[in-house]
Amino acid sequence: MAEILLRVVDKTNEDKALDAQCSKRGDVIVVKPDGWPWGREELKSDVWRIVKLPGVDPDSLFDLTVPQYADGGEEQVVVRKRAKTLAIDKLDSALLTKIDEQKAGDSKAVVELVSKEASDLLAQRETKADGVVRIG
Amino acid sequence: MPTTTVKSIGSSGRDYSTIQAWEDACPSNIVTSDEIWKGECHDDSEFVVSNTEILTASGITTDDTRFLWLTTAAGKGFADDAGAASWNLRYDTSVGVAVRTTGNYSGGFHCGSVRVLIEGLQIKFASSWGNSSMFSGSNCMRRCLIDSEKGNTSTNNGRLINCLIVDLSTGFHHAARADAVLIACTIVRPSDASSAGTAVTNSYSLYPSLKSCAVFGFATNFGGTIASYVSSNNNASNSSSVPGTSAQASLTYTDQFENTTNSTRDWRVKAGSSLISNGSRHQGTEGTFSALGTNDLDILGRSRSTTTPTIGCWEVVGGGAFTLTADAGSFTLTGQNATLTRDKVLTADAGAFTLAGQNATLTWGRILTADAGSFALTGQDATLTHAGAGSFTLVADAGSFTLTGQSATLLKTRILTADAGSFTLSGQSATLTWSGEPIVSTPREPQPGYDWGAWVRKLGGPETPYDAYQFTNRKFKDKGNPYE
């Protein structure tokens, strides 16, 4: 079973090039195996969800944590924090609400899905648009 | 003055459990908020990063004084223990925070234009494939220990200061290239590893700056054209051609470090090494993140010589001599006994030698020796004090015990006692000389009754009247009470 740290609120920067490099809603920040000892700020976050995905091998999710690099050049320049995303706004409303809603307490960011919900979420895996980022 | 926002990172109830989450939580403009975003790693467990990068820093506005600072919590780094200087210098999860990549396509630190200072970490690249770039972009790695087992290790245009880079990979790899700046780094490939790799090299017309770096053991230590490393000086290598001025070339690899083989590696600088005192100090502003240009502290955070530092990440403190000091006050040795190895000499400076505070104990069976000839105690008298219950015995070996030179004097009021029973003086006669109170005698036989004004004399002296009474034939009495 896998657990992911999923961003649900866009991170923004007033600089357009830097804004494109910020993590966005649906980006997976971290993939960890079942039972991971998440930190205090992660467990009660307003901008992330810790989504528990039963029956999902963590190794099948690591493509979601790969940045998108600019083509060419000696240095791999990050143009987007993540090349792929989970298009969570395309989920049915019940599952979307389950992910978006905040609970009370110190673990309010934790969302436990059943297998069907995990499959539905991962079905929204998308590669972001081309590597060209408009900066003006 | 920026505010430093400190967050803990670790696997035991910290703020964040991963380095990447710590970065993602950073505000997107810390120049505006005027802060340093500091992550302090704890050694709750080894940080293992599988099939992804350790850190991708992007989308954050920073500058040279408002930046991300990834380091260890107080006391949690490999350099923090008081005994760190005596440990083998190599990746060791038991001595402090350690970060390791694993899996197939794991990467290092990608920071782009984001200013990131990475300090005091142990980092091992052990993923099977792919790019293990330890960092790129406008960041600075300071006092880190980097161990690359696989993949491509490189930095393109970042800055490394006082770092150790050990490379065991067999593919295309290099420690640094392009316009990277390396100051006081040790870049080595174990001496028993297969010949491979390029330690530092160029990228087209861009060459790294190497200053006070030690580079040993690669198939090619310096790629490109040596003369093109124009911003380099005081480097050392086993290569015959070394970039920059004041170079130490054609050195014997194994003579420079404590242990250069893979399984027992220890990259501390060996006594007698040509690296010692041949380095240079840098307070430079080369490259990006220029505020962090000093190499005044070595990989353990110890002060370097500001005139003749050791080449590489390890400073040989004091040029080979070591000083054992204790703070004023108490000096406590606990746990194991401290051993002064035989044939080593404990010396004191000429002049006064003071033992203050606690009593020093000479344990039974230990021998205090003096050179043949004279043994002088000067200044104050040496006192043998009798303390506590029981008796203490000062003995000499069986056989003869000789006091020569001056007469030994037993001072007045001291008592020479013998045990009950027999007391034997053998060999020469012992003479007890009396030179104190008068000894009395009479010029004639004592008469019954008492007599006035008996004559007394000191032995060996003239007779003088003694104002006392002789009573009967036994003894003198004070004249004030002749009948008692």
Coordinates of C-alpha atoms in Angstrom, one line a residue:
Chain A
M1 CA 0.0 0.0 0.0
A2 CA 1.2 3.5 -0.8
E3 CA 0.7 6.8 0.8
I4 CA 1.2 10.1 -1.1
L5 CA 1.5 13.7 -0.1
L6 CA -0.8 15.4 -2.6
R7 CA -1.0 19.2 -3.1
V8 CA -4.6 20.4 -3.2
V9 CA -3.9 24.2 -3.2
D10 CA -1.8 25.9 -5.9
K11 CA 1.5 27.4 -4.7
T12 CA 2.0 30.6 -6.6
N13 CA 4.7 33.2 -7.3
E14 CA 4.2 36.6 -8.8
D15 CA 7.1 35.9 -11.2
K16 CA 5.5 33.9 -14.1
A17 CA 8.5 31.7 -14.7
L18 CA 8.9 30.9 -11.0
D19 CA 5.1 30.4 -10.8
A20 CA 5.3 27.7 -13.4
Q21 CA 7.9 25.9 -11.3
C22 CA 5.7 25.9 -8.2
S23 CA 3.8 22.8 -7.2
K24 CA 0.1 22.9 -8.2
R25 CA -3.2 21.3 -7.2
G26 CA -3.0 17.6 -8.1
D27 CA 0.8 17.4 -7.9
V28 CA 2.3 14.6 -5.9
I29 CA 5.1 15.8 -3.7
V30 CA 6.1 12.6 -2.0
V31 CA 5.4 8.9 -2.4
K32 CA 6.0 6.7 0.6
P33 CA 5.1 3.1 1.6
D34 CA 2.3 2.2 4.0
G35 CA 2.7 3.3 7.6
W36 CA 5.0 6.2 6.8
P37 CA 5.7 8.5 9.9
W38 CA 4.4 11.8 8.5
G39 CA 5.4 15.0 10.2
R40 CA 3.2 17.3 12.3
E41 CA 3.0 20.0 9.6
E42 CA 2.1 17.4 7.0
L43 CA -0.6 15.8 9.0
K44 CA -2.5 19.0 9.7
S45 CA -1.7 20.8 6.5
D46 CA -4.2 23.0 4.7
V47 CA -2.5 22.7 1.3
W48 CA -1.6 19.0 1.2
R49 CA -3.5 15.8 1.7
I50 CA -1.9 12.5 2.9
V51 CA -3.8 10.1 0.7
K52 CA -3.7 6.4 1.6
L53 CA -4.0 4.2 -1.4
P54 CA -4.7 0.5 -0.5
G55 CA -3.4 -2.1 -2.9
V56 CA -1.1 0.3 -4.8
D57 CA 2.6 -0.4 -5.1
P58 CA 4.6 2.7 -4.3
D59 CA 7.0 1.9 -7.1
S60 CA 4.2 2.4 -9.6
L61 CA 3.8 6.0 -8.6
F62 CA 7.3 7.5 -8.8
D63 CA 6.7 8.9 -12.2
L64 CA 4.4 11.4 -10.5
T65 CA 7.4 12.9 -8.6
V66 CA 9.6 13.5 -11.6
P67 CA 10.1 17.2 -12.4
Q68 CA 9.7 18.5 -15.9
Y69 CA 13.0 19.8 -17.3
A70 CA 13.8 22.2 -20.2
D71 CA 15.2 20.6 -23.2
G72 CA 18.9 21.1 -24.0
G73 CA 21.8 22.7 -22.1
E74 CA 24.3 21.2 -19.8
E75 CA 22.2 21.7 -16.7
Q76 CA 18.8 20.2 -16.2
V77 CA 16.7 23.2 -15.6
V78 CA 13.4 22.6 -13.9
V79 CA 10.5 24.3 -15.6
R80 CA 7.7 22.5 -13.7
K81 CA 7.9 20.9 -10.3
R82 CA 6.1 17.9 -11.6
A83 CA 5.9 16.6 -15.2
K84 CA 2.7 14.6 -14.4
T85 CA -0.2 15.4 -12.2
L86 CA -3.4 13.9 -10.9
A87 CA -6.3 15.8 -12.4
I88 CA -8.4 15.6 -9.2
D89 CA -11.0 18.1 -10.4
K90 CA -12.1 15.5 -12.9
L91 CA -13.0 13.1 -10.1
D92 CA -16.7 12.6 -9.3
S93 CA -17.9 15.0 -6.7
A94 CA -18.1 12.5 -3.9
L95 CA -14.5 11.4 -4.2
L96 CA -13.4 15.0 -4.8
T97 CA -15.2 16.2 -1.7
K98 CA -13.6 13.4 0.3
I99 CA -10.2 14.5 -0.8
D100 CA -10.8 18.3 -0.4
E101 CA -12.7 18.3 2.9
Q102 CA -10.8 19.0 6.0
K103 CA -11.4 17.1 9.2
A104 CA -10.7 18.2 12.7
G105 CA -7.7 17.5 14.8
D106 CA -4.0 17.1 14.3
S107 CA -4.4 14.6 11.5
K108 CA -7.0 16.5 9.5
A109 CA -5.0 16.1 6.2
V110 CA -5.2 12.4 6.2
V111 CA -7.6 10.8 3.6
E112 CA -8.1 7.1 3.5
L113 CA -9.4 5.8 0.3
V114 CA -10.8 2.4 -0.6
S115 CA -9.4 0.4 -3.5
K116 CA -12.0 1.6 -6.0
E117 CA -11.4 5.2 -5.0
A118 CA -7.6 4.8 -5.3
S119 CA -8.1 3.4 -8.8
D120 CA -10.3 6.2 -9.8
L121 CA -7.8 8.8 -8.5
L122 CA -4.8 7.2 -10.2
A123 CA -6.8 7.0 -13.4
Q124 CA -6.6 10.8 -13.5
R125 CA -2.8 10.7 -14.0
E126 CA -2.0 13.1 -16.7
T127 CA 1.2 14.4 -18.3
K128 CA 1.2 18.2 -18.2
A129 CA 1.3 20.3 -21.4
D130 CA 4.5 20.6 -23.4
G131 CA 7.6 21.9 -21.8
V132 CA 7.2 25.4 -23.1
V133 CA 6.4 27.8 -20.2
R134 CA 5.2 31.2 -21.1
I135 CA 6.9 33.8 -18.9
G136 CA 5.4 36.9 -20.3
Chain B
M1 CA 18.4 41.2 9.1
P2 CA 16.4 38.2 7.8
T3 CA 14.3 36.1 10.2
T4 CA 15.4 32.5 10.3
T5 CA 12.4 30.2 10.2
V6 CA 13.5 26.8 11.6
K7 CA 11.6 23.6 10.7
S8 CA 12.6 20.1 11.8
I9 CA 12.9 17.2 9.4
G10 CA 12.9 13.5 10.4
S11 CA 10.9 10.4 11.0
S12 CA 10.1 10.8 14.7
G13 CA 7.4 13.5 15.2
R14 CA 9.2 16.3 13.4
D15 CA 7.6 19.1 11.4
Y16 CA 8.3 17.3 8.1
S17 CA 9.2 13.7 7.3
T18 CA 10.9 14.4 4.0
I19 CA 13.3 17.1 2.7
Q20 CA 11.0 17.6 -0.4
A21 CA 8.0 18.4 1.8
W22 CA 10.1 20.9 3.7
E23 CA 10.9 22.7 0.4
D24 CA 7.4 22.6 -0.8
A25 CA 6.2 24.3 2.4
C26 CA 8.5 27.2 1.9
P27 CA 6.8 30.5 1.0
S28 CA 7.2 31.3 -2.7
N29 CA 9.0 34.6 -2.0
I30 CA 11.3 34.7 1.0
V31 CA 12.9 37.9 -0.2
T32 CA 9.6 39.8 0.4
S33 CA 9.1 38.0 3.7
D34 CA 12.8 38.6 4.5
E35 CA 13.5 35.2 5.9
I36 CA 15.9 32.3 5.7
W37 CA 13.9 29.0 5.4
K38 CA 16.0 26.6 7.5
G39 CA 15.4 22.8 7.6
E40 CA 17.2 20.9 10.4
C41 CA 17.5 17.2 9.8
H42 CA 17.4 14.7 12.6
D43 CA 19.1 11.3 12.7
D44 CA 15.9 9.5 13.6
S45 CA 16.7 7.2 10.7
E46 CA 18.6 7.3 7.5
F47 CA 16.8 9.4 4.9
V48 CA 16.2 7.0 2.0
V49 CA 15.0 8.5 -1.3
S50 CA 13.8 6.0 -3.9
N51 CA 13.2 6.6 -7.5
T52 CA 13.0 10.4 -7.2
E53 CA 15.3 13.3 -6.4
I54 CA 16.4 14.1 -2.9
L55 CA 15.4 17.7 -3.4
T56 CA 13.9 19.7 -6.3
A57 CA 13.9 23.3 -5.4
S58 CA 12.0 25.5 -7.7
G59 CA 9.5 28.4 -7.9
I60 CA 10.9 30.3 -4.9
T61 CA 12.3 33.8 -5.0
T62 CA 15.6 34.0 -3.1
D63 CA 18.8 36.0 -3.0
D64 CA 22.2 35.7 -1.4
T65 CA 20.9 36.6 2.1
R66 CA 17.4 35.1 1.9
F67 CA 17.7 31.5 1.0
L68 CA 16.9 27.9 1.8
W69 CA 19.3 26.3 4.3
L70 CA 19.3 22.5 4.7
T71 CA 21.4 21.3 7.5
T72 CA 21.4 19.1 10.6
A73 CA 19.9 19.8 14.0
A74 CA 22.3 20.7 16.7
G75 CA 24.3 17.6 17.7
K76 CA 22.9 15.5 14.9
G77 CA 25.6 15.9 12.2
F78 CA 28.6 13.6 11.6
A79 CA 30.9 16.5 12.7
D80 CA 29.1 17.3 15.9
D81 CA 30.4 14.6 18.2
A82 CA 33.4 15.6 20.4
G83 CA 35.2 12.5 19.1
A84 CA 34.5 13.1 15.5
A85 CA 38.1 13.9 14.6
S86 CA 39.1 10.4 15.7
W87 CA 36.6 8.6 13.5
N88 CA 37.3 7.3 10.0
L89 CA 36.2 10.0 7.6
R90 CA 33.6 8.3 5.4
Y91 CA 29.8 7.8 5.0
D92 CA 28.6 6.2 8.3
T93 CA 24.9 6.3 9.3
S94 CA 25.8 5.7 12.9
V95 CA 27.6 9.0 13.4
G96 CA 25.0 11.5 12.1
V97 CA 22.3 12.5 9.6
A98 CA 22.7 10.6 6.4
V99 CA 20.7 10.7 3.1
R100 CA 20.9 7.9 0.6
T101 CA 19.3 7.3 -2.8
T102 CA 18.2 3.9 -3.9
G103 CA 16.0 2.4 -6.6
N104 CA 16.6 2.9 -10.2
Y105 CA 16.4 6.5 -11.2
S106 CA 17.1 8.6 -8.2
G107 CA 18.6 12.0 -8.3
G108 CA 20.3 14.5 -6.0
F109 CA 19.7 18.1 -5.6
H110 CA 18.2 20.2 -8.4
C111 CA 18.0 23.8 -7.4
G112 CA 18.0 25.9 -10.6
S113 CA 17.9 29.6 -9.7
V114 CA 16.8 28.9 -6.1
R115 CA 19.6 29.7 -3.6
V116 CA 20.0 26.7 -1.4
L117 CA 22.8 26.1 1.1
I118 CA 23.3 22.4 1.9
E119 CA 25.5 21.9 5.0
G120 CA 26.8 19.1 7.1
L121 CA 25.0 16.2 5.5
Q122 CA 26.3 12.8 4.6
I123 CA 24.9 11.9 1.2
K124 CA 25.2 8.6 -0.6
F125 CA 24.2 8.1 -4.2
A126 CA 23.3 4.4 -4.6
S127 CA 20.6 4.2 -7.2
S128 CA 21.2 1.7 -10.0
W129 CA 20.8 3.9 -13.0
G130 CA 20.4 7.4 -14.2
N131 CA 21.6 10.7 -13.1
S132 CA 22.8 11.1 -9.6
S133 CA 23.7 14.7 -10.0
M134 CA 24.3 15.9 -6.5
F135 CA 23.4 19.4 -7.3
S136 CA 23.2 22.0 -9.9
G137 CA 22.1 25.6 -10.1
S138 CA 22.9 28.4 -7.8
N139 CA 23.4 26.5 -4.7
C140 CA 26.2 25.9 -2.3
M141 CA 27.2 22.7 -0.6
R142 CA 29.4 23.2 2.5
R143 CA 31.1 20.7 4.8
C144 CA 29.2 17.7 3.3
L145 CA 30.4 14.1 2.8
I146 CA 29.3 12.8 -0.5
D147 CA 29.7 9.1 -1.5
S148 CA 28.8 8.2 -5.0
E149 CA 28.6 4.5 -5.7
K150 CA 26.7 4.5 -8.9
G151 CA 25.5 6.8 -11.6
N152 CA 26.7 10.1 -12.7
T153 CA 27.9 12.5 -10.0
S154 CA 28.2 16.1 -11.1
T155 CA 27.8 19.6 -10.3
N156 CA 27.7 22.1 -13.1
N157 CA 27.8 25.6 -11.8
G158 CA 27.3 25.3 -8.1
R159 CA 29.8 25.9 -5.3
L160 CA 31.3 23.2 -3.1
I161 CA 33.4 24.2 0.0
N162 CA 35.2 21.8 2.4
C163 CA 33.4 18.8 1.0
L164 CA 34.6 15.2 0.6
I165 CA 33.5 13.5 -2.6
V166 CA 34.2 9.8 -2.9
D167 CA 33.4 8.3 -6.3
L168 CA 33.1 4.5 -6.9
S169 CA 30.9 4.6 -10.0
T170 CA 31.9 2.9 -13.2
G171 CA 30.0 4.8 -15.8
F172 CA 30.2 8.2 -17.1
H173 CA 30.8 10.4 -14.2
H174 CA 32.7 13.3 -12.8
A175 CA 32.6 15.3 -9.7
A176 CA 32.4 18.7 -11.2
R177 CA 32.5 20.5 -14.5
A178 CA 31.5 23.6 -16.3
D179 CA 31.8 26.7 -14.2
A180 CA 31.5 25.0 -10.8
V181 CA 33.6 26.4 -8.0
L182 CA 35.4 24.0 -5.7
I183 CA 37.2 25.3 -2.7
A184 CA 39.1 23.0 -0.2
C185 CA 37.5 19.8 -1.4
T186 CA 38.8 16.3 -1.4
I187 CA 37.8 14.4 -4.5
V188 CA 38.9 10.8 -4.5
R189 CA 38.4 7.4 -6.0
P190 CA 39.5 4.5 -3.7
S191 CA 42.9 3.2 -4.7
D192 CA 41.7 -0.4 -5.2
A193 CA 38.8 0.5 -7.4
S194 CA 38.9 -0.1 -11.1
S195 CA 40.5 2.6 -13.1
A196 CA 37.7 4.8 -14.3
G197 CA 36.1 8.2 -14.3
T198 CA 37.1 11.9 -14.6
A199 CA 37.1 13.9 -11.4
V200 CA 36.7 17.3 -12.8
T201 CA 36.4 18.5 -16.3
N202 CA 35.2 21.2 -18.6
S203 CA 32.0 21.7 -20.6
Y204 CA 33.0 23.3 -23.8
S205 CA 34.8 26.5 -22.9
L206 CA 33.7 26.5 -19.3
Y207 CA 36.2 25.2 -16.7
P208 CA 35.7 24.7 -13.0
S209 CA 37.6 26.8 -10.5
L210 CA 39.7 24.6 -8.2
K211 CA 41.2 26.1 -5.1
S212 CA 43.1 24.2 -2.5
C213 CA 41.6 20.9 -3.6
A214 CA 43.0 17.3 -3.4
V215 CA 42.1 15.1 -6.4
F216 CA 43.3 11.5 -6.4
G217 CA 42.7 8.1 -7.9
F218 CA 40.6 8.7 -11.1
A219 CA 41.6 7.5 -14.5
T220 CA 41.6 11.1 -15.4
N221 CA 41.8 13.5 -12.6
F222 CA 41.6 16.7 -14.7
G223 CA 39.8 16.6 -18.0
G224 CA 40.2 19.1 -20.8
T225 CA 43.3 21.4 -21.0
I226 CA 45.1 21.9 -17.8
A227 CA 46.1 25.5 -18.8
S228 CA 42.5 26.4 -19.2
Y229 CA 41.8 26.0 -15.4
V230 CA 42.7 29.6 -15.1
S231 CA 41.0 30.3 -11.7
S232 CA 42.8 27.6 -9.8
N233 CA 45.6 27.3 -7.3
N234 CA 47.2 25.2 -4.5
N235 CA 45.7 21.9 -5.7
A236 CA 47.3 18.5 -5.2
S237 CA 47.1 15.2 -7.1
N238 CA 48.8 12.0 -8.0
S239 CA 48.7 13.4 -11.6
S240 CA 51.8 14.9 -13.1
S241 CA 49.9 17.9 -14.4
V242 CA 47.8 19.8 -11.9
P243 CA 45.7 22.9 -12.6
G244 CA 46.8 26.3 -11.3
T245 CA 49.7 27.8 -9.4
S246 CA 51.4 26.4 -6.3
A247 CA 50.4 22.9 -7.2
Q248 CA 51.5 19.6 -5.6
A249 CA 51.9 17.2 -8.4
S250 CA 52.8 13.5 -8.7
L251 CA 52.1 12.7 -5.1
T252 CA 51.9 9.2 -3.9
Y253 CA 48.2 8.6 -3.2
T254 CA 48.5 6.3 -0.2
D255 CA 50.9 8.7 1.5
Q256 CA 48.3 11.4 1.8
F257 CA 45.3 9.8 3.5
E258 CA 44.9 7.4 6.5
N259 CA 43.4 4.7 4.3
T260 CA 42.6 4.8 0.6
T261 CA 41.2 1.3 0.0
N262 CA 37.5 0.9 -0.4
S263 CA 36.4 -1.3 2.5
T264 CA 38.5 0.5 5.1
R265 CA 38.5 4.0 3.7
D266 CA 39.5 6.9 5.9
W267 CA 40.1 10.2 4.2
R268 CA 41.6 12.0 7.1
V269 CA 45.0 13.4 6.1
K270 CA 47.9 11.4 7.2
A271 CA 50.9 12.8 9.2
G272 CA 53.7 13.7 6.8
S273 CA 51.3 14.3 3.9
S274 CA 52.3 16.9 1.3
L275 CA 48.8 18.3 1.6
I276 CA 49.7 19.7 5.0
S277 CA 50.4 23.5 5.1
N278 CA 50.3 23.7 1.2
G279 CA 46.8 24.9 0.8
S280 CA 45.4 28.4 0.5
R281 CA 42.8 30.5 2.3
H282 CA 39.8 31.8 0.4
Q283 CA 37.4 34.5 1.2
G284 CA 36.4 34.7 -2.3
T285 CA 33.3 35.7 -4.2
E286 CA 33.7 33.3 -7.0
G287 CA 30.6 32.0 -8.7
T288 CA 27.1 32.4 -7.4
F289 CA 26.0 32.5 -3.7
S290 CA 29.1 34.5 -3.1
A291 CA 28.5 35.3 0.5
L292 CA 29.5 31.8 1.4
G293 CA 33.1 31.8 0.0
T294 CA 35.2 31.1 3.0
N295 CA 37.1 27.9 3.7
D296 CA 38.1 28.9 7.2
L297 CA 36.4 25.9 8.7
D298 CA 37.2 22.4 7.6
I299 CA 34.7 19.5 7.0
L300 CA 34.3 19.1 10.8
G301 CA 33.9 22.8 11.4
R302 CA 37.3 23.1 12.9
S303 CA 39.3 26.3 12.4
R304 CA 41.9 26.2 9.6
S305 CA 45.2 27.9 9.4
T306 CA 44.5 31.2 7.8
T307 CA 48.0 31.3 6.3
T308 CA 49.0 27.7 5.4
P309 CA 45.9 25.5 5.6
T310 CA 45.9 21.8 4.6
I311 CA 44.8 21.1 1.0
G312 CA 41.4 19.4 0.8
C313 CA 38.5 19.2 3.2
W314 CA 40.4 18.0 6.3
E315 CA 42.6 20.3 8.3
V316 CA 45.5 18.8 10.1
V317 CA 45.2 20.9 13.2
G318 CA 48.4 22.3 14.6
G319 CA 50.6 21.0 11.8
G320 CA 50.8 17.5 13.2
A321 CA 51.2 18.2 16.9
F322 CA 48.1 17.6 19.0
T323 CA 47.3 19.2 22.3
L324 CA 45.3 17.6 25.1
T325 CA 43.7 20.3 27.2
A326 CA 41.2 20.5 29.9
D327 CA 39.1 23.4 31.0
A328 CA 40.0 25.1 34.2
G329 CA 38.2 23.5 37.1
S330 CA 37.5 19.8 37.3
F331 CA 38.8 17.2 34.8
T332 CA 36.8 14.1 34.7
L333 CA 37.7 10.8 33.0
T334 CA 34.7 8.5 33.0
G335 CA 34.0 5.2 31.3
Q336 CA 37.2 3.8 29.9
N337 CA 40.6 4.3 31.3
A338 CA 42.8 6.7 29.4
T339 CA 46.0 5.0 28.4
L340 CA 49.3 6.7 27.8
T341 CA 51.0 4.2 25.7
R342 CA 54.4 3.0 26.8
D343 CA 57.3 4.8 25.3
K344 CA 55.3 7.9 24.9
V345 CA 56.5 10.7 26.9
L346 CA 54.4 13.1 28.9
T347 CA 56.3 16.3 29.1
A348 CA 55.8 19.6 30.8
D349 CA 57.2 22.9 29.8
A350 CA 60.3 24.1 31.4
G351 CA 59.5 26.0 34.6
A352 CA 56.6 25.3 36.9
F353 CA 54.4 22.3 36.6
T354 CA 51.3 22.6 38.7
L355 CA 48.8 20.0 39.7
A356 CA 45.8 21.8 41.2
G357 CA 42.4 20.7 42.3
Q358 CA 42.1 17.1 42.9
N359 CA 44.8 14.8 44.2
A360 CA 46.7 12.7 41.7
T361 CA 46.8 9.1 42.5
L362 CA 49.7 6.8 41.7
T363 CA 48.1 3.4 41.3
W364 CA 49.9 0.5 42.9
G365 CA 52.1 -1.3 40.5
R366 CA 53.0 1.8 38.5
I367 CA 56.6 2.9 38.5
L368 CA 57.8 6.5 38.7
T369 CA 61.3 6.5 37.3
A370 CA 64.0 9.1 37.0
D371 CA 66.9 9.1 34.7
A372 CA 70.1 7.6 36.1
G373 CA 72.1 10.2 37.9
S374 CA 70.6 12.9 40.0
F375 CA 67.0 13.4 40.8
A376 CA 66.3 16.8 42.0
L377 CA 63.4 18.2 43.9
T378 CA 63.6 22.0 44.0
G379 CA 61.6 24.8 45.3
Q380 CA 59.2 23.5 47.8
D381 CA 59.6 20.6 50.2
A382 CA 58.0 17.3 49.2
T383 CA 55.8 16.2 52.0
L384 CA 54.6 12.7 52.6
T385 CA 51.3 13.2 54.4
H386 CA 49.6 10.6 56.5
A387 CA 45.9 10.8 55.8
G388 CA 43.0 8.7 57.1
A389 CA 43.1 5.5 59.1
G390 CA 45.7 2.9 58.8
S391 CA 49.4 3.1 58.2
F392 CA 51.3 3.8 55.0
T393 CA 54.6 2.2 54.5
L394 CA 57.5 3.5 52.5
V395 CA 59.7 0.6 51.6
A396 CA 63.0 0.1 49.7
D397 CA 63.9 -3.0 47.9
A398 CA 65.6 -5.8 49.7
G399 CA 69.3 -5.3 49.7
S400 CA 71.1 -2.1 50.4
F401 CA 69.5 1.3 50.6
T402 CA 71.9 4.1 50.5
L403 CA 71.6 7.7 51.4
T404 CA 74.7 9.5 50.1
G405 CA 75.9 13.0 49.9
Q406 CA 74.6 15.1 52.8
S407 CA 73.7 13.9 56.2
A408 CA 70.1 13.0 56.7
T409 CA 68.6 15.0 59.4
L410 CA 65.6 14.0 61.5
L411 CA 64.2 17.3 62.7
K412 CA 63.3 18.1 66.2
T413 CA 59.9 16.9 67.4
R414 CA 59.8 14.2 64.9
I415 CA 59.6 10.7 66.4
L416 CA 61.4 7.7 65.2
T417 CA 59.4 4.7 66.4
A418 CA 59.9 1.0 66.0
D419 CA 57.3 -1.6 66.2
A420 CA 56.8 -3.5 69.4
G421 CA 59.2 -6.4 69.6
S422 CA 62.7 -6.4 68.5
F423 CA 64.4 -3.6 66.6
T424 CA 67.5 -4.5 64.8
L425 CA 70.1 -2.3 63.2
S426 CA 72.6 -4.4 61.4
G427 CA 75.6 -3.6 59.3
Q428 CA 77.1 -0.4 60.4
S429 CA 76.6 1.2 63.7
A430 CA 74.0 3.9 63.9
T431 CA 75.0 7.0 65.7
L432 CA 72.4 9.2 67.3
T433 CA 74.0 12.5 68.0
W434 CA 72.5 14.8 70.7
S435 CA 72.9 18.5 70.1
G436 CA 69.8 19.9 71.9
E437 CA 68.9 19.9 75.7
P438 CA 71.7 19.6 78.3
I439 CA 72.7 16.2 79.6
V440 CA 73.5 16.4 83.3
S441 CA 76.1 14.6 85.3
T442 CA 77.7 15.2 88.6
P443 CA 81.4 15.6 89.5
R444 CA 81.1 13.2 92.4
E445 CA 79.0 10.4 93.6
P446 CA 75.6 11.5 94.9
Q447 CA 75.2 11.8 98.7
P448 CA 72.2 10.9 100.8
G449 CA 69.9 13.8 101.3
Y450 CA 70.2 16.7 99.0
D451 CA 72.9 18.9 97.8
W452 CA 73.0 22.4 96.5
G453 CA 74.5 23.7 93.4
A454 CA 75.5 20.4 91.8
W455 CA 77.6 20.7 88.7
V456 CA 76.3 19.7 85.4
R457 CA 77.8 19.7 82.0
K458 CA 76.8 19.0 78.5
L459 CA 78.5 16.0 77.0
G460 CA 81.6 17.3 75.3
G461 CA 81.2 20.8 76.9
P462 CA 82.4 22.6 80.0
E463 CA 80.9 22.1 83.4
T464 CA 78.5 24.8 84.6
P465 CA 76.6 25.3 87.9
Y466 CA 73.0 24.1 87.5
D467 CA 70.4 25.7 89.7
A468 CA 68.8 22.5 91.0
Y469 CA 68.9 20.0 93.8
Q470 CA 70.2 16.6 93.8
F471 CA 67.8 14.4 95.8
T472 CA 69.0 11.2 97.3
N473 CA 71.1 9.4 94.7
R474 CA 68.6 9.3 91.9
K475 CA 67.9 12.5 90.1
F476 CA 67.8 16.3 90.2
K477 CA 64.7 18.2 91.2
D478 CA 63.8 21.7 90.6
K479 CA 65.0 23.9 93.4
G480 CA 61.5 25.3 94.1
N481 CA 60.3 22.0 95.4
P482 CA 63.3 19.9 96.4
Y483 CA 61.2 17.4 98.5
E484 CA 58.9 16.1 95.8

